[in-house]
PDB file of C-alpha atoms and ligand atoms in Angstrom:
ATOM      1  CA  MET W 867      78.667  42.463 -27.812  1.00 46.00           C
ATOM      2  CA  THR W 868      81.953  42.267 -29.708  1.00 50.00           C
ATOM      3  CA  GLY W 869      84.867  44.595 -30.282  1.00 61.00           C
ATOM      4  CA  THR W 870      87.853  45.865 -28.403  1.00 77.00           C
ATOM      5  CA  ARG W 871      86.358  47.876 -25.548  1.00 87.00           C
ATOM      6  CA  SER W 872      88.409  47.888 -22.365  1.00 89.00           C
ATOM      7  CA  MET W 873      86.265  46.474 -19.569  1.00 92.00           C
ATOM      8  CA  GLN W 874      88.594  46.480 -16.602  1.00 95.00           C
ATOM      9  CA  ASN W 875      86.219  48.561 -14.463  1.00 98.00           C
ATOM     10  CA  LEU W 876      82.510  48.857 -13.927  1.00 98.00           C
ATOM     11  CA  ALA W 877      80.668  52.186 -13.690  1.00 98.00           C
ATOM     12  CA  LEU W 878      77.162  52.623 -12.299  1.00 98.00           C
ATOM     13  CA  ILE W 879      75.175  55.588 -13.551  1.00 98.00           C
ATOM     14  CA  GLY W 880      71.541  56.554 -12.957  1.00 98.00           C
ATOM     15  CA  PHE W 881      69.304  58.982 -11.142  1.00 97.00           C
ATOM     16  CA  MET W 882      69.504  59.711  -7.406  1.00 95.00           C
ATOM     17  CA  GLY W 883      67.919  56.969  -5.347  1.00 93.00           C
ATOM     18  CA  THR W 884      68.413  54.155  -7.829  1.00 97.00           C
ATOM     19  CA  GLY W 885      70.863  52.434  -5.458  1.00 96.00           C
ATOM     20  CA  LYS W 886      74.184  53.079  -7.253  1.00 98.00           C
ATOM     21  CA  SER W 887      76.277  53.269  -4.076  1.00 97.00           C
ATOM     22  CA  SER W 888      74.626  50.398  -2.194  1.00 98.00           C
ATOM     23  CA  VAL W 889      74.600  48.137  -5.259  1.00 98.00           C
ATOM     24  CA  GLY W 890      78.141  49.242  -6.135  1.00 98.00           C
ATOM     25  CA  ARG W 891      79.471  48.135  -2.734  1.00 98.00           C
ATOM     26  CA  LEU W 892      77.867  44.688  -3.136  1.00 98.00           C
ATOM     27  CA  VAL W 893      79.184  44.314  -6.686  1.00 98.00           C
ATOM     28  CA  ALA W 894      82.706  45.335  -5.633  1.00 98.00           C
ATOM     29  CA  GLN W 895      82.582  42.723  -2.871  1.00 98.00           C
ATOM     30  CA  ALA W 896      81.396  40.021  -5.281  1.00 98.00           C
ATOM     31  CA  LEU W 897      84.080  40.835  -7.887  1.00 98.00           C
ATOM     32  CA  ASP W 898      86.787  41.574  -5.312  1.00 98.00           C
ATOM     33  CA  PHE W 899      87.155  45.051  -6.827  1.00 98.00           C
ATOM     34  CA  THR W 900      87.835  48.394  -5.137  1.00 98.00           C
ATOM     35  CA  PHE W 901      84.729  50.549  -4.638  1.00 98.00           C
ATOM     36  CA  VAL W 902      84.712  54.307  -5.222  1.00 98.00           C
ATOM     37  CA  ASP W 903      81.872  56.805  -5.122  1.00 98.00           C
ATOM     38  CA  THR W 904      82.438  60.036  -7.075  1.00 98.00           C
ATOM     39  CA  ASP W 905      80.410  62.121  -4.586  1.00 97.00           C
ATOM     40  CA  GLN W 906      82.513  60.832  -1.685  1.00 97.00           C
ATOM     41  CA  LEU W 907      85.739  61.520  -3.573  1.00 98.00           C
ATOM     42  CA  ILE W 908      84.597  65.063  -4.304  1.00 98.00           C
ATOM     43  CA  GLU W 909      83.630  65.654  -0.666  1.00 97.00           C
ATOM     44  CA  SER W 910      86.991  64.438   0.582  1.00 97.00           C
ATOM     45  CA  ARG W 911      88.967  66.460  -1.995  1.00 96.00           C
ATOM     46  CA  ALA W 912      86.912  69.617  -1.507  1.00 96.00           C
ATOM     47  CA  GLY W 913      86.830  69.179   2.268  1.00 97.00           C
ATOM     48  CA  LYS W 914      83.100  69.909   2.378  1.00 97.00           C
ATOM     49  CA  ALA W 915      79.714  68.358   1.777  1.00 96.00           C
ATOM     50  CA  ILE W 916      78.156  68.358  -1.716  1.00 96.00           C
ATOM     51  CA  SER W 917      75.317  70.545  -0.426  1.00 94.00           C
ATOM     52  CA  ASP W 918      77.898  73.117   0.772  1.00 96.00           C
ATOM     53  CA  ILE W 919      79.662  73.072  -2.616  1.00 97.00           C
ATOM     54  CA  PHE W 920      76.299  73.770  -4.322  1.00 96.00           C
ATOM     55  CA  ARG W 921      75.417  76.508  -1.828  1.00 95.00           C
ATOM     56  CA  GLU W 922      78.801  78.247  -1.599  1.00 97.00           C
ATOM     57  CA  GLU W 923      80.255  77.733  -5.108  1.00 96.00           C
ATOM     58  CA  GLY W 924      77.227  76.854  -7.253  1.00 97.00           C
ATOM     59  CA  GLU W 925      76.367  73.859  -9.436  1.00 96.00           C
ATOM     60  CA  PRO W 926      78.919  74.663 -12.222  1.00 98.00           C
ATOM     61  CA  ALA W 927      81.762  74.352  -9.681  1.00 97.00           C
ATOM     62  CA  PHE W 928      80.409  70.961  -8.597  1.00 98.00           C
ATOM     63  CA  ARG W 929      80.234  69.806 -12.243  1.00 98.00           C
ATOM     64  CA  GLU W 930      83.896  70.823 -12.685  1.00 98.00           C
ATOM     65  CA  TRP W 931      84.776  68.662  -9.687  1.00 98.00           C
ATOM     66  CA  GLU W 932      82.977  65.774 -11.365  1.00 98.00           C
ATOM     67  CA  CYS W 933      85.004  66.210 -14.585  1.00 98.00           C
ATOM     68  CA  ARG W 934      88.295  66.255 -12.670  1.00 98.00           C
ATOM     69  CA  ILE W 935      87.393  63.107 -10.737  1.00 98.00           C
ATOM     70  CA  VAL W 936      86.287  61.292 -13.922  1.00 98.00           C
ATOM     71  CA  GLU W 937      89.642  62.103 -15.573  1.00 97.00           C
ATOM     72  CA  GLU W 938      91.452  60.793 -12.530  1.00 96.00           C
ATOM     73  CA  LEU W 939      89.446  57.560 -12.516  1.00 97.00           C
ATOM     74  CA  ALA W 940      90.423  56.765 -16.112  1.00 96.00           C
ATOM     75  CA  GLY W 941      93.656  55.384 -14.659  1.00 94.00           C
ATOM     76  CA  CYS W 942      92.093  52.904 -12.249  1.00 96.00           C
ATOM     77  CA  GLN W 943      91.825  49.132 -12.512  1.00 97.00           C
ATOM     78  CA  LYS W 944      89.484  46.544 -11.030  1.00 98.00           C
ATOM     79  CA  THR W 945      87.275  49.284  -9.643  1.00 98.00           C
ATOM     80  CA  VAL W 946      83.525  49.715  -9.283  1.00 98.00           C
ATOM     81  CA  ILE W 947      82.647  53.393  -9.699  1.00 98.00           C
ATOM     82  CA  ALA W 948      79.316  54.721  -8.405  1.00 98.00           C
ATOM     83  CA  THR W 949      78.675  58.106 -10.001  1.00 98.00           C
ATOM     84  CA  GLY W 950      76.567  61.105  -9.001  1.00 98.00           C
ATOM     85  CA  GLY W 951      73.216  61.216 -10.824  1.00 98.00           C
ATOM     86  CA  GLY W 952      74.121  64.174 -13.041  1.00 98.00           C
ATOM     87  CA  LEU W 953      77.665  63.103 -13.940  1.00 98.00           C
ATOM     88  CA  PRO W 954      76.916  61.293 -17.257  1.00 98.00           C
ATOM     89  CA  VAL W 955      74.913  64.261 -18.545  1.00 98.00           C
ATOM     90  CA  ASN W 956      78.259  65.679 -19.648  1.00 98.00           C
ATOM     91  CA  PRO W 957      79.078  63.622 -22.789  1.00 98.00           C
ATOM     92  CA  ALA W 958      82.820  63.838 -22.080  1.00 98.00           C
ATOM     93  CA  ASN W 959      82.299  62.166 -18.690  1.00 98.00           C
ATOM     94  CA  LEU W 960      80.273  59.341 -20.230  1.00 98.00           C
ATOM     95  CA  ALA W 961      82.812  58.857 -23.030  1.00 98.00           C
ATOM     96  CA  SER W 962      85.643  58.690 -20.510  1.00 98.00           C
ATOM     97  CA  LEU W 963      83.839  56.064 -18.405  1.00 98.00           C
ATOM     98  CA  LYS W 964      83.126  54.018 -21.539  1.00 97.00           C
ATOM     99  CA  SER W 965      86.816  54.028 -22.445  1.00 96.00           C
ATOM    100  CA  HIS W 966      87.707  51.803 -19.470  1.00 97.00           C
ATOM    101  CA  ALA W 967      84.500  50.497 -17.884  1.00 97.00           C
ATOM    102  CA  LEU W 968      81.285  48.669 -18.606  1.00 98.00           C
ATOM    103  CA  VAL W 969      78.661  51.351 -17.978  1.00 98.00           C
ATOM    104  CA  VAL W 970      75.519  50.078 -16.272  1.00 98.00           C
ATOM    105  CA  CYS W 971      72.530  52.332 -15.657  1.00 98.00           C
ATOM    106  CA  LEU W 972      70.194  51.651 -12.733  1.00 98.00           C
ATOM    107  CA  TRP W 973      66.660  52.765 -13.496  1.00 98.00           C
ATOM    108  CA  ALA W 974      63.524  53.537 -11.443  1.00 97.00           C
ATOM    109  CA  SER W 975      60.332  55.520 -11.998  1.00 97.00           C
ATOM    110  CA  PRO W 976      60.009  59.064 -10.579  1.00 96.00           C
ATOM    111  CA  GLU W 977      57.470  57.809  -8.014  1.00 96.00           C
ATOM    112  CA  MET W 978      59.803  55.060  -6.775  1.00 95.00           C
ATOM    113  CA  ILE W 979      62.730  57.473  -6.660  1.00 96.00           C
ATOM    114  CA  TRP W 980      60.670  59.895  -4.587  1.00 94.00           C
ATOM    115  CA  GLN W 981      59.712  57.095  -2.160  1.00 93.00           C
ATOM    116  CA  ARG W 982      63.379  56.261  -1.715  1.00 92.00           C
ATOM    117  CA  VAL W 983      64.826  59.767  -1.316  1.00 91.00           C
ATOM    118  CA  ARG W 984      62.084  61.524   0.636  1.00 90.00           C
ATOM    119  CA  GLY W 985      63.344  62.576   4.032  1.00 80.00           C
ATOM    120  CA  HIS W 986      66.918  62.884   2.749  1.00 80.00           C
ATOM    121  CA  THR W 987      68.083  66.484   2.897  1.00 74.00           C
ATOM    122  CA  HIS W 988      71.592  66.168   1.411  1.00 79.00           C
ATOM    123  CA  ARG W 989      70.483  66.301  -2.243  1.00 82.00           C
ATOM    124  CA  PRO W 990      70.378  69.987  -3.203  1.00 83.00           C
ATOM    125  CA  LEU W 991      68.674  69.483  -6.571  1.00 86.00           C
ATOM    126  CA  ILE W 992      65.489  68.123  -5.028  1.00 83.00           C
ATOM    127  CA  ASN W 993      65.261  70.328  -1.941  1.00 83.00           C
ATOM    128  CA  GLU W 994      62.338  72.119  -3.541  1.00 83.00           C
ATOM    129  CA  ALA W 995      58.685  72.859  -2.897  1.00 85.00           C
ATOM    130  CA  ASP W 996      57.547  70.075  -5.246  1.00 90.00           C
ATOM    131  CA  PRO W 997      60.340  67.474  -5.291  1.00 91.00           C
ATOM    132  CA  LEU W 998      58.367  64.862  -7.255  1.00 93.00           C
ATOM    133  CA  ALA W 999      57.762  67.347 -10.093  1.00 94.00           C
ATOM    134  CA  ARG W1000      61.462  68.217 -10.047  1.00 94.00           C
ATOM    135  CA  ILE W1001      62.430  64.519 -10.188  1.00 95.00           C
ATOM    136  CA  ARG W1002      60.068  63.986 -13.164  1.00 97.00           C
ATOM    137  CA  GLU W1003      61.499  67.011 -14.950  1.00 96.00           C
ATOM    138  CA  LEU W1004      65.173  66.120 -14.362  1.00 96.00           C
ATOM    139  CA  LEU W1005      64.638  62.450 -15.222  1.00 97.00           C
ATOM    140  CA  ALA W1006      62.938  63.359 -18.519  1.00 97.00           C
ATOM    141  CA  VAL W1007      65.868  65.604 -19.471  1.00 97.00           C
ATOM    142  CA  ARG W1008      68.451  63.005 -18.467  1.00 98.00           C
ATOM    143  CA  GLU W1009      66.802  59.895 -19.869  1.00 97.00           C
ATOM    144  CA  PRO W1010      68.593  60.134 -23.267  1.00 98.00           C
ATOM    145  CA  CYS W1011      71.959  60.227 -21.434  1.00 98.00           C
ATOM    146  CA  TYR W1012      71.112  57.291 -19.175  1.00 98.00           C
ATOM    147  CA  ARG W1013      69.989  55.295 -22.218  1.00 98.00           C
ATOM    148  CA  GLN W1014      73.504  55.488 -23.628  1.00 98.00           C
ATOM    149  CA  ALA W1015      74.688  53.044 -20.950  1.00 98.00           C
ATOM    150  CA  ASP W1016      75.842  49.605 -22.134  1.00 97.00           C
ATOM    151  CA  VAL W1017      73.263  47.950 -19.889  1.00 98.00           C
ATOM    152  CA  LEU W1018      70.036  49.269 -18.359  1.00 98.00           C
ATOM    153  CA  ILE W1019      68.663  47.539 -15.256  1.00 98.00           C
ATOM    154  CA  ASN W1020      65.269  48.254 -13.745  1.00 97.00           C
ATOM    155  CA  THR W1021      65.631  48.381  -9.950  1.00 97.00           C
ATOM    156  CA  GLU W1022      61.915  48.621  -9.140  1.00 94.00           C
ATOM    157  CA  TRP W1023      60.653  45.893  -6.832  1.00 89.00           C
ATOM    158  CA  ARG W1024      64.063  44.218  -6.764  1.00 95.00           C
ATOM    159  CA  SER W1025      66.261  43.956  -3.680  1.00 97.00           C
ATOM    160  CA  LEU W1026      69.737  45.479  -3.719  1.00 97.00           C
ATOM    161  CA  ARG W1027      71.160  41.939  -3.765  1.00 98.00           C
ATOM    162  CA  GLU W1028      69.091  40.977  -6.819  1.00 98.00           C
ATOM    163  CA  VAL W1029      70.190  44.099  -8.669  1.00 98.00           C
ATOM    164  CA  ALA W1030      73.827  43.502  -7.696  1.00 98.00           C
ATOM    165  CA  HIS W1031      73.572  39.929  -8.967  1.00 98.00           C
ATOM    166  CA  GLN W1032      72.259  41.171 -12.322  1.00 98.00           C
ATOM    167  CA  VAL W1033      75.090  43.677 -12.576  1.00 98.00           C
ATOM    168  CA  VAL W1034      77.720  41.014 -11.829  1.00 98.00           C
ATOM    169  CA  CYS W1035      76.205  38.670 -14.480  1.00 98.00           C
ATOM    170  CA  GLN W1036      76.232  41.456 -17.075  1.00 98.00           C
ATOM    171  CA  PHE W1037      79.833  42.290 -16.227  1.00 98.00           C
ATOM    172  CA  HIS W1038      80.958  38.677 -16.700  1.00 97.00           C
ATOM    173  CA  LEU W1039      79.105  38.499 -20.029  1.00 96.00           C
ATOM    174  CA  ALA W1040      80.674  41.739 -21.235  1.00 95.00           C
ATOM    175  CA  GLN W1041      84.149  40.681 -20.177  1.00 91.00           C
ATOM    176  CA  ALA W1042      83.762  37.377 -22.051  1.00 91.00           C
ATOM    177  CA  ALA W1043      82.582  39.224 -25.159  1.00 91.00           C
ATOM    178  CA  HIS W1044      85.520  41.640 -25.078  1.00 84.00           C
ATOM    179  CA  ARG W1045      88.261  39.184 -24.229  1.00 77.00           C
TER     180      ARG W1045
HETATM  181  C1  S3P R1315      73.138  64.843  -8.293  1.00 85.72           C
HETATM  182  C2  S3P R1315      73.108  63.653  -7.642  1.00 85.72           C
HETATM  183  C3  S3P R1315      73.818  63.403  -6.379  1.00 85.72           C
HETATM  184  C4  S3P R1315      74.994  64.384  -6.240  1.00 85.72           C
HETATM  185  C5  S3P R1315      74.537  65.792  -6.415  1.00 85.72           C
HETATM  186  C6  S3P R1315      73.903  66.024  -7.795  1.00 85.72           C
HETATM  187  C7  S3P R1315      72.406  65.004  -9.576  1.00 85.72           C
HETATM  188  O1  S3P R1315      74.316  62.073  -6.346  1.00 85.72           O
HETATM  189  O2  S3P R1315      76.011  64.092  -7.168  1.00 85.72           O
HETATM  190  O3  S3P R1315      73.632  66.084  -5.395  1.00 85.72           O
HETATM  191  O4  S3P R1315      72.703  65.935 -10.340  1.00 85.72           O
HETATM  192  O5  S3P R1315      71.530  64.147  -9.853  1.00 85.72           O
HETATM  193  P1  S3P R1315      73.393  60.751  -6.152  1.00 85.72           P
HETATM  194  O6  S3P R1315      72.890  60.380  -7.502  1.00 85.72           O
HETATM  195  O7  S3P R1315      74.359  59.749  -5.614  1.00 85.72           O
HETATM  196  O8  S3P R1315      72.340  61.119  -5.174  1.00 85.72           O
END
């Protein structure tokens, strides 16, 4: 990788259940960076849970929250940003992240994602009669967006620590290439 990209932050994108928040915390610790999670920021700004935003205001209102938070994060430094699974589907959000961060996508198969998120009730998009079918459908639609990340890491059969280590290595490589 060469060029003049600004790489002062690191953004993790990827589908629900790929470990963005858990891996992000480990990576932030390893790099001595601040950790932020866009879903948590939205919940604290909105004063309610994501599932309540979806139920009371609808998905478009949630997506507007995501855009506002992404704009705000463009000013941060030395920060690891874990994003909500649907956030990079908006090209403007992805472009903004790429303007200041290395964008790393964490990947897993629909079956593995389902294993990891089953039993969780706080994800409105998969609270459906056939969640696995919904995961397959959403993942297929989103795959082209996730593939626009700078780095794609398969999280299947790897521990959170192993994935975090890979992310840190990729970040150091990218920083060296863009120095
Ligand atoms: C969403 C993923 C969730 C959260 C919201 C919508 C999505 O975040 O932002 O429920 O569209 O995939 P996680 O990926 O952290 O679960």
